[in-house]
Coordinates of C-alpha atoms in Angstrom, one line a residue:
Chain A
M1 CA -7.4 99.8 4.9
N2 CA -4.4 102.0 5.7
L3 CA -2.6 101.5 2.4
I4 CA 0.9 103.0 1.9
S5 CA 2.9 102.7 -1.3
I6 CA 6.6 101.9 -0.9
D7 CA 8.7 102.7 -4.0
D8 CA 12.1 103.1 -2.4
P9 CA 13.7 100.1 -0.7
G10 CA 15.3 102.6 1.7
D11 CA 12.0 103.9 2.9
P12 CA 12.3 104.0 6.7
R13 CA 8.6 102.9 7.1
A14 CA 9.5 99.5 5.8
A15 CA 12.7 99.1 7.9
A16 CA 11.2 96.3 9.9
Y17 CA 11.3 94.1 6.7
L18 CA 15.0 94.7 5.9
S19 CA 17.3 91.7 5.5
I20 CA 14.7 89.2 6.7
R21 CA 17.0 86.2 6.8
E22 CA 19.9 87.8 8.6
R23 CA 17.6 89.1 11.2
D24 CA 15.9 85.7 11.6
L25 CA 19.2 84.7 13.0
A26 CA 20.0 87.8 15.0
G27 CA 16.6 88.1 16.6
R28 CA 14.2 91.0 16.4
Q29 CA 13.9 92.5 19.9
G30 CA 10.3 91.8 20.7
R31 CA 9.0 91.2 17.2
F32 CA 8.6 88.4 14.7
V33 CA 7.9 88.0 11.0
A34 CA 5.1 85.8 9.6
E35 CA 4.5 85.1 5.9
G36 CA 1.8 83.9 3.5
K37 CA -1.9 84.3 3.3
V38 CA -3.0 81.3 5.4
V39 CA -0.5 82.1 8.3
L40 CA -1.6 85.8 8.3
E41 CA -5.2 84.8 8.5
V42 CA -4.4 82.9 11.7
L43 CA -2.4 85.8 13.0
F44 CA -5.3 88.2 12.5
S45 CA -8.1 85.8 13.5
A46 CA -6.5 84.3 16.6
A47 CA -5.4 87.8 17.7
R48 CA -3.0 86.5 20.3
F49 CA -0.3 88.7 18.9
E50 CA -0.6 92.3 17.7
P51 CA 0.4 92.8 14.0
E52 CA 2.3 96.1 13.5
S53 CA 2.2 96.2 9.7
V54 CA 2.0 94.2 6.5
L55 CA 4.2 94.3 3.4
V56 CA 2.3 93.1 0.4
L57 CA 3.2 92.7 -3.3
D58 CA 1.2 95.3 -5.4
K59 CA -0.1 92.7 -7.9
R60 CA -1.3 90.4 -5.0
L61 CA -3.2 93.1 -3.1
A62 CA -6.5 92.5 -4.8
G63 CA -6.5 88.8 -4.0
L64 CA -5.5 89.4 -0.4
T65 CA -8.2 92.0 0.5
D66 CA -10.4 89.5 2.4
T67 CA -7.3 88.5 4.5
L68 CA -6.3 92.0 5.2
H69 CA -9.8 93.0 6.3
K70 CA -9.3 90.6 9.3
A71 CA -6.5 92.8 10.5
P72 CA -7.0 96.0 12.6
P73 CA -8.1 98.7 10.1
S74 CA -5.5 101.2 11.3
M75 CA -2.6 98.8 10.7
P76 CA -0.3 100.0 8.0
V77 CA -0.4 97.9 4.8
Y78 CA 2.8 98.7 2.8
V79 CA 2.4 98.0 -0.9
A80 CA 5.4 97.5 -3.0
P81 CA 6.4 96.1 -6.5
Q82 CA 8.3 92.9 -6.6
S83 CA 11.7 94.5 -7.1
V84 CA 11.3 96.8 -4.2
M85 CA 9.9 94.0 -1.9
D86 CA 12.7 91.6 -2.8
E87 CA 15.4 94.3 -2.3
I88 CA 14.0 95.2 1.1
A89 CA 13.7 91.5 2.2
G90 CA 17.0 90.5 0.7
F91 CA 15.6 87.5 -1.2
H92 CA 12.7 86.7 -3.5
I93 CA 9.4 86.8 -1.6
H94 CA 7.3 84.4 -3.6
R95 CA 4.5 84.3 -1.1
G96 CA 3.8 88.0 -1.7
I97 CA 2.8 89.0 1.8
L98 CA 4.7 89.4 5.1
A99 CA 3.7 90.8 8.5
V100 CA 5.7 92.1 11.4
A101 CA 4.0 91.5 14.8
R102 CA 4.9 92.1 18.4
R103 CA 5.8 89.3 20.7
R104 CA 3.8 89.3 23.9
H105 CA 5.0 89.1 27.4
E106 CA 5.4 85.3 27.4
D107 CA 2.8 83.4 29.4
D108 CA 4.1 82.0 32.7
A109 CA 3.9 78.2 32.6
E110 CA 2.2 78.0 36.0
A111 CA -0.4 80.6 35.1
L112 CA -1.0 78.9 31.7
I113 CA -1.5 75.5 33.3
A114 CA -3.8 77.0 36.0
S115 CA -5.9 78.5 33.2
L116 CA -6.6 75.2 31.4
P117 CA -10.0 73.5 31.4
P118 CA -10.8 70.3 33.2
R119 CA -10.2 68.2 30.1
A120 CA -6.9 69.3 28.5
V121 CA -4.0 68.0 26.4
V122 CA -0.6 69.7 26.6
P123 CA 2.4 68.5 24.6
V124 CA 5.7 69.1 26.5
L125 CA 8.6 69.5 24.2
V126 CA 12.1 68.7 25.5
G127 CA 15.3 69.5 23.5
L128 CA 13.6 70.0 20.1
S129 CA 15.9 72.3 18.3
N130 CA 14.6 71.7 14.8
H131 CA 12.2 74.4 13.5
D132 CA 10.4 72.0 11.1
N133 CA 9.7 69.6 14.0
V134 CA 8.5 72.3 16.4
G135 CA 6.4 73.9 13.7
A136 CA 4.9 70.6 12.7
I137 CA 4.1 69.7 16.3
F138 CA 2.3 73.0 16.8
R139 CA 0.3 72.2 13.6
N140 CA -0.7 68.8 15.0
A141 CA -1.5 70.3 18.4
A142 CA -3.9 72.8 16.8
A143 CA -5.4 70.1 14.5
F144 CA -6.2 67.8 17.5
G145 CA -7.3 70.6 19.9
A146 CA -4.3 70.6 22.3
N147 CA -4.8 73.4 24.8
A148 CA -1.3 74.7 25.1
V149 CA 2.3 73.7 24.4
L150 CA 5.1 73.7 27.0
L151 CA 8.8 73.9 25.9
D152 CA 12.0 73.5 27.8
A153 CA 14.7 76.1 27.3
T154 CA 16.7 73.9 24.9
C155 CA 13.9 73.9 22.3
C156 CA 14.0 76.4 19.4
D157 CA 11.7 79.4 19.2
P158 CA 8.2 78.6 17.9
L159 CA 8.0 82.2 16.6
Y160 CA 11.0 81.7 14.3
R161 CA 9.8 82.4 10.8
K162 CA 10.2 78.9 9.5
A163 CA 8.6 77.3 12.5
I164 CA 5.5 79.6 12.1
R165 CA 5.4 78.7 8.4
V166 CA 5.6 75.0 9.0
S167 CA 3.0 75.3 11.7
V168 CA 0.6 76.9 9.1
G169 CA 0.0 79.6 11.8
A170 CA -0.7 77.2 14.7
A171 CA 2.3 78.7 16.6
L172 CA 0.3 82.0 16.6
K173 CA -2.8 80.3 17.9
V174 CA -1.9 77.7 20.5
P175 CA -0.8 79.3 23.7
F176 CA 2.7 78.2 24.8
A177 CA 5.2 78.8 27.6
T178 CA 8.9 78.0 28.0
V179 CA 10.4 76.7 31.2
E180 CA 14.0 76.3 32.2
S181 CA 13.8 72.5 32.4
A182 CA 11.1 70.0 31.9
G183 CA 12.0 68.4 35.2
S184 CA 10.6 71.4 37.0
L185 CA 7.2 70.8 35.3
V186 CA 6.6 67.3 36.7
D187 CA 5.5 68.4 40.2
L188 CA 3.6 71.4 38.9
L189 CA 1.6 69.3 36.4
D190 CA 1.1 66.6 39.0
R191 CA -0.4 69.2 41.4
H192 CA -2.8 70.2 38.6
G193 CA -4.0 66.7 38.1
F194 CA -2.3 65.9 34.8
T195 CA -1.5 62.3 33.8
Q196 CA 2.0 62.6 32.5
I197 CA 3.0 60.4 29.7
A198 CA 6.4 60.2 27.9
L199 CA 6.4 59.0 24.4
S200 CA 9.5 56.8 24.0
P201 CA 10.5 53.9 21.7
A202 CA 11.2 52.0 24.9
G203 CA 7.9 52.8 26.5
T204 CA 6.3 50.1 28.7
T205 CA 2.8 50.5 27.3
D206 CA 1.8 50.3 23.7
I207 CA -0.2 53.4 22.8
R208 CA -3.0 51.2 21.5
D209 CA -3.5 50.0 25.1
A210 CA -3.3 53.5 26.7
S211 CA -6.5 55.2 27.6
P212 CA -6.9 58.9 27.0
P213 CA -6.7 60.6 30.4
H214 CA -8.9 63.6 31.3
R215 CA -5.8 65.8 31.6
L216 CA -2.8 64.8 29.7
A217 CA 0.8 66.1 29.5
L218 CA 2.5 64.4 26.6
Y219 CA 6.3 64.6 26.7
L220 CA 8.2 64.5 23.4
G221 CA 12.0 64.4 23.1
A222 CA 14.4 64.9 20.2
E223 CA 15.0 62.1 17.7
G224 CA 18.3 60.4 18.5
P225 CA 18.8 61.3 22.2
G226 CA 15.1 61.0 23.1
L227 CA 13.9 62.1 26.5
P228 CA 16.5 62.1 29.4
D229 CA 16.5 59.0 31.5
E230 CA 16.0 61.1 34.6
L231 CA 12.7 62.4 33.2
L232 CA 11.6 59.0 31.9
S233 CA 12.0 57.5 35.3
R234 CA 9.4 59.9 36.8
L235 CA 6.7 59.4 34.1
Q236 CA 4.5 56.8 32.6
T237 CA 6.0 55.7 29.3
V238 CA 4.2 54.8 26.1
R239 CA 5.6 53.5 22.9
I240 CA 4.3 53.5 19.3
G241 CA 4.8 50.0 18.0
M242 CA 6.8 49.8 14.7
A243 CA 8.0 47.2 12.2
P244 CA 11.1 45.3 13.0
G245 CA 14.2 46.5 11.1
F246 CA 13.1 50.2 10.7
D247 CA 12.0 51.4 14.1
S248 CA 12.5 55.1 13.2
L249 CA 9.7 57.6 13.4
N250 CA 10.0 61.4 13.1
V251 CA 9.0 63.1 16.3
A252 CA 6.3 65.2 14.6
A253 CA 4.8 62.1 13.1
A254 CA 4.9 60.5 16.5
S255 CA 3.1 63.5 17.9
A256 CA 0.4 63.2 15.3
I257 CA -0.3 59.6 16.2
A258 CA -0.3 60.3 20.0
L259 CA -2.3 63.6 19.8
H260 CA -4.9 61.9 17.6
R261 CA -5.0 58.9 20.0
F262 CA -5.5 61.1 23.1
A263 CA -7.5 63.9 21.6
N264 CA -10.5 64.9 23.7
Chain B
M1 CA 38.0 48.3 1.5
N2 CA 39.0 49.7 -1.8
L3 CA 40.3 53.1 -0.5
I4 CA 41.3 55.7 -3.1
S5 CA 42.7 59.1 -2.1
I6 CA 41.3 62.1 -4.0
D7 CA 43.5 65.2 -3.7
D8 CA 42.4 67.1 -6.9
P9 CA 38.8 68.2 -7.3
G10 CA 39.2 67.7 -11.0
D11 CA 40.1 63.9 -10.5
P12 CA 37.9 62.2 -13.1
R13 CA 37.2 59.3 -10.7
A14 CA 35.1 61.6 -8.5
A15 CA 33.3 63.1 -11.5
A16 CA 30.0 61.6 -10.4
Y17 CA 30.0 63.9 -7.3
L18 CA 30.6 67.2 -9.2
S19 CA 28.1 70.0 -8.7
I20 CA 25.6 67.9 -6.7
R21 CA 22.8 70.5 -6.4
E22 CA 22.8 71.4 -10.1
R23 CA 22.6 67.8 -11.0
D24 CA 19.8 67.1 -8.5
L25 CA 17.8 69.4 -10.7
A26 CA 19.1 68.2 -14.1
G27 CA 18.9 64.5 -13.3
R28 CA 21.6 61.9 -13.4
Q29 CA 20.8 59.4 -16.1
G30 CA 20.3 56.2 -14.2
R31 CA 22.0 57.2 -10.9
F32 CA 21.1 58.9 -7.7
V33 CA 23.0 60.4 -4.7
A34 CA 22.5 59.5 -1.1
E35 CA 24.1 61.1 1.9
G36 CA 24.8 60.5 5.5
K37 CA 25.7 57.5 7.7
V38 CA 22.2 56.3 8.5
V39 CA 21.0 56.5 4.9
L40 CA 24.0 54.7 3.5
E41 CA 23.6 51.9 6.0
V42 CA 20.1 51.4 4.6
L43 CA 21.4 51.6 1.1
F44 CA 24.0 48.9 1.8
S45 CA 21.9 46.7 4.0
A46 CA 18.6 46.7 2.0
A47 CA 20.7 46.1 -1.2
R48 CA 17.8 47.1 -3.5
F49 CA 20.1 49.4 -5.3
E50 CA 23.7 48.9 -6.4
P51 CA 26.1 51.5 -4.9
E52 CA 28.8 52.5 -7.4
S53 CA 31.1 54.4 -5.1
V54 CA 31.3 56.5 -1.9
L55 CA 33.0 59.8 -1.3
V56 CA 34.0 60.3 2.3
L57 CA 35.7 63.0 4.3
D58 CA 39.2 61.9 5.4
K59 CA 38.7 62.7 9.1
R60 CA 35.4 60.9 9.2
L61 CA 36.7 57.6 7.7
A62 CA 37.6 56.0 11.0
G63 CA 34.1 56.5 12.4
L64 CA 32.4 55.2 9.3
T65 CA 34.3 51.9 8.9
D66 CA 31.5 49.8 10.3
T67 CA 29.1 51.5 7.8
L68 CA 31.4 51.0 4.9
H69 CA 32.0 47.3 5.7
K70 CA 28.3 46.8 4.8
A71 CA 29.0 47.8 1.2
P72 CA 30.4 45.4 -1.4
P73 CA 34.2 45.2 -0.7
S74 CA 35.2 46.1 -4.3
M75 CA 33.2 49.3 -4.3
P76 CA 35.6 52.4 -4.6
V77 CA 35.7 54.5 -1.4
Y78 CA 37.1 57.9 -2.4
V79 CA 38.7 59.7 0.5
A80 CA 39.1 63.5 0.3
P81 CA 39.9 66.4 2.7
Q82 CA 37.0 68.8 3.4
S83 CA 38.2 71.5 0.9
V84 CA 38.5 69.0 -2.0
M85 CA 35.1 67.4 -1.1
D86 CA 33.3 70.7 -0.9
E87 CA 34.9 71.9 -4.1
I88 CA 33.8 68.8 -5.9
A89 CA 30.2 68.9 -4.5
G90 CA 29.9 72.6 -4.9
F91 CA 28.8 73.3 -1.4
H92 CA 29.8 72.3 2.2
I93 CA 29.1 68.6 2.8
H94 CA 28.7 68.6 6.6
R95 CA 27.5 65.0 6.7
G96 CA 30.9 63.9 5.5
I97 CA 29.7 61.0 3.4
L98 CA 28.0 60.6 0.0
A99 CA 27.3 57.7 -2.2
V100 CA 26.3 57.4 -5.9
A101 CA 24.1 54.4 -6.7
R102 CA 22.5 53.0 -9.8
R103 CA 18.8 53.3 -10.3
R104 CA 17.2 49.9 -11.1
H105 CA 14.8 49.1 -13.8
E106 CA 11.7 50.3 -12.1
D107 CA 9.3 47.7 -10.8
D108 CA 6.2 47.3 -12.9
A109 CA 3.2 48.2 -10.7
E110 CA 1.3 45.0 -11.7
A111 CA 4.3 42.7 -11.0
L112 CA 4.9 44.5 -7.7
I113 CA 1.3 44.1 -6.6
A114 CA 1.3 40.5 -7.7
S115 CA 4.3 39.8 -5.5
L116 CA 2.7 41.1 -2.3
P117 CA 1.9 38.8 0.6
P118 CA -1.7 37.9 1.6
R119 CA -1.7 40.6 4.3
A120 CA -0.3 43.9 2.8
V121 CA -0.5 47.6 3.2
V122 CA 0.3 49.9 0.2
P123 CA 0.2 53.6 0.3
V124 CA -0.9 55.1 -3.1
L125 CA 0.4 58.7 -3.5
V126 CA -1.4 61.0 -5.9
G127 CA -0.1 64.4 -6.9
L128 CA 2.5 64.7 -4.1
S129 CA 5.2 67.0 -5.6
N130 CA 6.8 67.9 -2.3
H131 CA 10.0 66.0 -1.5
D132 CA 9.7 66.4 2.2
N133 CA 6.2 64.9 2.2
V134 CA 7.2 62.0 -0.1
G135 CA 10.3 61.3 1.9
A136 CA 8.4 61.5 5.2
I137 CA 5.6 59.1 3.9
F138 CA 8.3 56.6 2.9
R139 CA 9.7 56.8 6.4
N140 CA 6.3 56.2 7.9
A141 CA 5.7 53.4 5.4
A142 CA 8.9 51.6 6.5
A143 CA 8.2 52.3 10.2
F144 CA 4.8 50.6 10.0
G145 CA 5.7 47.8 7.7
A146 CA 4.0 48.9 4.5
N147 CA 4.9 46.5 1.7
A148 CA 5.3 48.8 -1.2
V149 CA 4.4 52.4 -2.3
L150 CA 2.7 53.3 -5.5
L151 CA 2.9 56.8 -7.0
D152 CA 1.2 58.5 -9.9
A153 CA 3.2 60.3 -12.5
T154 CA 2.6 63.7 -11.0
C155 CA 4.4 62.8 -7.7
C156 CA 8.0 63.8 -7.3
D157 CA 10.9 61.3 -7.5
P158 CA 11.4 59.3 -4.3
L159 CA 15.1 59.0 -5.3
Y160 CA 15.7 62.8 -5.3
R161 CA 18.4 63.5 -2.8
K162 CA 16.3 65.4 -0.3
A163 CA 13.5 62.8 -0.4
I164 CA 15.9 60.1 0.4
R165 CA 17.4 62.1 3.3
V166 CA 14.0 62.9 4.8
S167 CA 13.0 59.2 4.4
V168 CA 16.1 58.3 6.5
G169 CA 16.8 55.8 3.7
A170 CA 13.3 54.2 3.6
A171 CA 13.0 55.3 -0.1
L172 CA 15.9 52.8 -0.7
K173 CA 14.2 50.0 1.2
V174 CA 10.5 50.0 0.5
P175 CA 9.7 48.8 -3.1
F176 CA 7.9 51.3 -5.2
A177 CA 6.4 51.7 -8.7
T178 CA 5.1 54.7 -10.6
V179 CA 1.9 54.5 -12.7
E180 CA 0.6 57.0 -15.3
S181 CA -2.5 57.7 -13.3
A182 CA -4.0 56.5 -10.0
G183 CA -7.3 55.8 -11.7
S184 CA -5.7 52.9 -13.6
L185 CA -4.8 51.2 -10.3
V186 CA -8.3 50.9 -9.0
D187 CA -9.3 47.9 -11.1
L188 CA -5.9 46.3 -10.8
L189 CA -5.9 46.5 -7.0
D190 CA -9.5 45.4 -6.9
R191 CA -8.6 42.3 -8.9
H192 CA -5.8 41.6 -6.3
G193 CA -8.3 41.7 -3.4
F194 CA -7.2 45.1 -2.0
T195 CA -9.6 47.1 0.1
Q196 CA -9.1 50.6 -1.3
I197 CA -9.4 53.5 1.1
A198 CA -8.9 57.2 0.3
L199 CA -7.9 59.5 3.2
S200 CA -9.9 62.7 2.8
P201 CA -11.0 65.5 5.2
A202 CA -14.5 64.8 3.9
G203 CA -14.3 61.1 4.3
T204 CA -17.6 59.3 5.3
T205 CA -16.0 57.1 8.0
D206 CA -14.0 58.2 11.0
I207 CA -10.7 56.4 10.9
R208 CA -11.3 55.3 14.6
D209 CA -14.3 53.3 13.3
A210 CA -12.5 51.8 10.2
S211 CA -11.3 48.2 10.6
P212 CA -7.9 47.3 9.3
P213 CA -8.5 45.2 6.1
H214 CA -6.2 42.2 5.2
R215 CA -5.0 44.0 2.1
L216 CA -5.1 47.7 2.1
A217 CA -4.4 50.3 -0.6
L218 CA -4.4 53.7 1.2
Y219 CA -4.7 56.7 -1.2
L220 CA -3.1 60.0 -0.1
G221 CA -3.5 63.2 -2.0
A222 CA -1.7 66.6 -1.9
E223 CA -2.6 69.1 0.8
G224 CA -4.9 71.8 -0.7
P225 CA -6.3 70.0 -3.8
G226 CA -6.6 66.6 -2.1
L227 CA -7.6 63.6 -4.1
P228 CA -9.5 64.1 -7.4
D229 CA -13.3 63.7 -7.1
E230 CA -13.3 61.2 -9.8
L231 CA -11.0 58.9 -7.7
L232 CA -12.9 59.6 -4.4
S233 CA -16.2 58.5 -6.0
R234 CA -14.7 55.1 -6.7
L235 CA -13.2 54.4 -3.2
Q236 CA -14.2 54.1 0.4
T237 CA -13.3 57.4 2.1
V238 CA -12.0 57.8 5.6
R239 CA -11.4 61.0 7.6
I240 CA -9.2 61.8 10.5
G241 CA -11.3 63.9 12.9
M242 CA -9.9 67.2 13.8
A243 CA -10.6 70.1 16.1
P244 CA -13.0 72.7 14.9
G245 CA -11.3 75.9 13.6
F246 CA -8.0 74.3 12.6
D247 CA -8.8 71.3 10.4
S248 CA -5.4 71.3 8.7
L249 CA -3.2 68.3 8.8
N250 CA 0.0 67.7 6.9
V251 CA -0.3 64.7 4.5
A252 CA 2.8 63.0 6.0
A253 CA 1.2 63.4 9.5
A254 CA -2.0 62.0 8.2
S255 CA -0.1 59.0 6.7
A256 CA 1.5 58.3 10.0
I257 CA -1.9 58.2 11.8
A258 CA -3.4 56.0 9.1
L259 CA -0.5 53.6 8.6
H260 CA -0.3 53.2 12.4
R261 CA -4.0 52.5 12.6
F262 CA -4.0 50.0 9.7
A263 CA -0.6 48.4 10.3
N264 CA -0.6 44.6 10.3

């Protein structure tokens, strides 16, 4: 391992870790930050993204050796005491390990769809601006073997630090692509033989009565506004039956039920 | 409505709203705080808990009239400008409405179980210390018509402000009781004719092959440690099948799948 001690919070080698939260908001120009042992294991194992370096708490290094051996051996591993690590990051890093990785040239939606196997499940997220929900849906997508995730331009970034954390790394594993609007996907997915189903509280078919198609695109909209009517009118609609008087389900919970139901 | 203007953050009538966050941690001696229009509508409509007062932002009052008319007419409605409201609470209250309500003498688990109908579903939470997860499970419980929730003493408080918020008010609607240990419930639920099923990644039966029983107690454990072996050995165990390589499901997502599957 390429271990490098950092004793000075101003050390330029650790500059990528400065003021983590402020730069979560400002963006990082082609990079993202991931945190925690389990997430970093997915980052290294899935190898979809190139890790540039790791910053690890000195007293946690021994316990993280197995994790770090999954990374490229030349990757710098910056080792710092808690006070230096917290001063660099700008808050207390209780997980003890952070990585900076490079974004990749984002997959083109058409190329991604064309690359999918004959049996495939693809959640399509529309207007999901909440990082917890997007992260949780990626986690469910990975758990139930979804092949890719498509997002419209009004969704939040799956590589935002909190979304990655909530996804337990799934956002670093499941391929995704962003499109300008979900409407533009309908013809494309249709040409590729996808059965397109919108999950909606007003759906015409109960999900218990819906058969898993060979190729499924599953549209999920934001709680509250839901999917746009214009989109619903072009798709099959499926509902998850609920109890009278409290028909309110979180979109990530709905995705878990639907992805489990339709998993290949 | 019993409208009372509050112009001074030191007004003793609004003392129950002072330093919200600090008192979330310290506890409130028989009271709890709920926030937001949707949650307060559940508080007032379900009427399981007695609201003592509401603190509402002056400019939001008009839009909240329908909500407030669901509360007892004598209940004080304190109306304050944003600066006074934020100074009382100790942080910016962007939801614009808060309520303080009285806890009730908590239901005894045995009495609660004895009161349940012939067909019933009861999630049993063991070791769930995360407010998001407990809140989300209450939301799923309400959505799928669970009749009550049982929690062991190591679970967090469902009436913690964040748990209520994540539950979208379900924690104020679905009856619950806390027991010292889940182990003590097994004989009790058995005597009341409950089929007792533990959800576990190592469960012997796939949930797709498990029939919904008439009376179900569904045990859910914390991510990571899961349910204690001692408990698993006394229960039927059911698993949710996942994709190889990423068999990681959030406990609230798992509860959504199981409660939907077993809903009456």
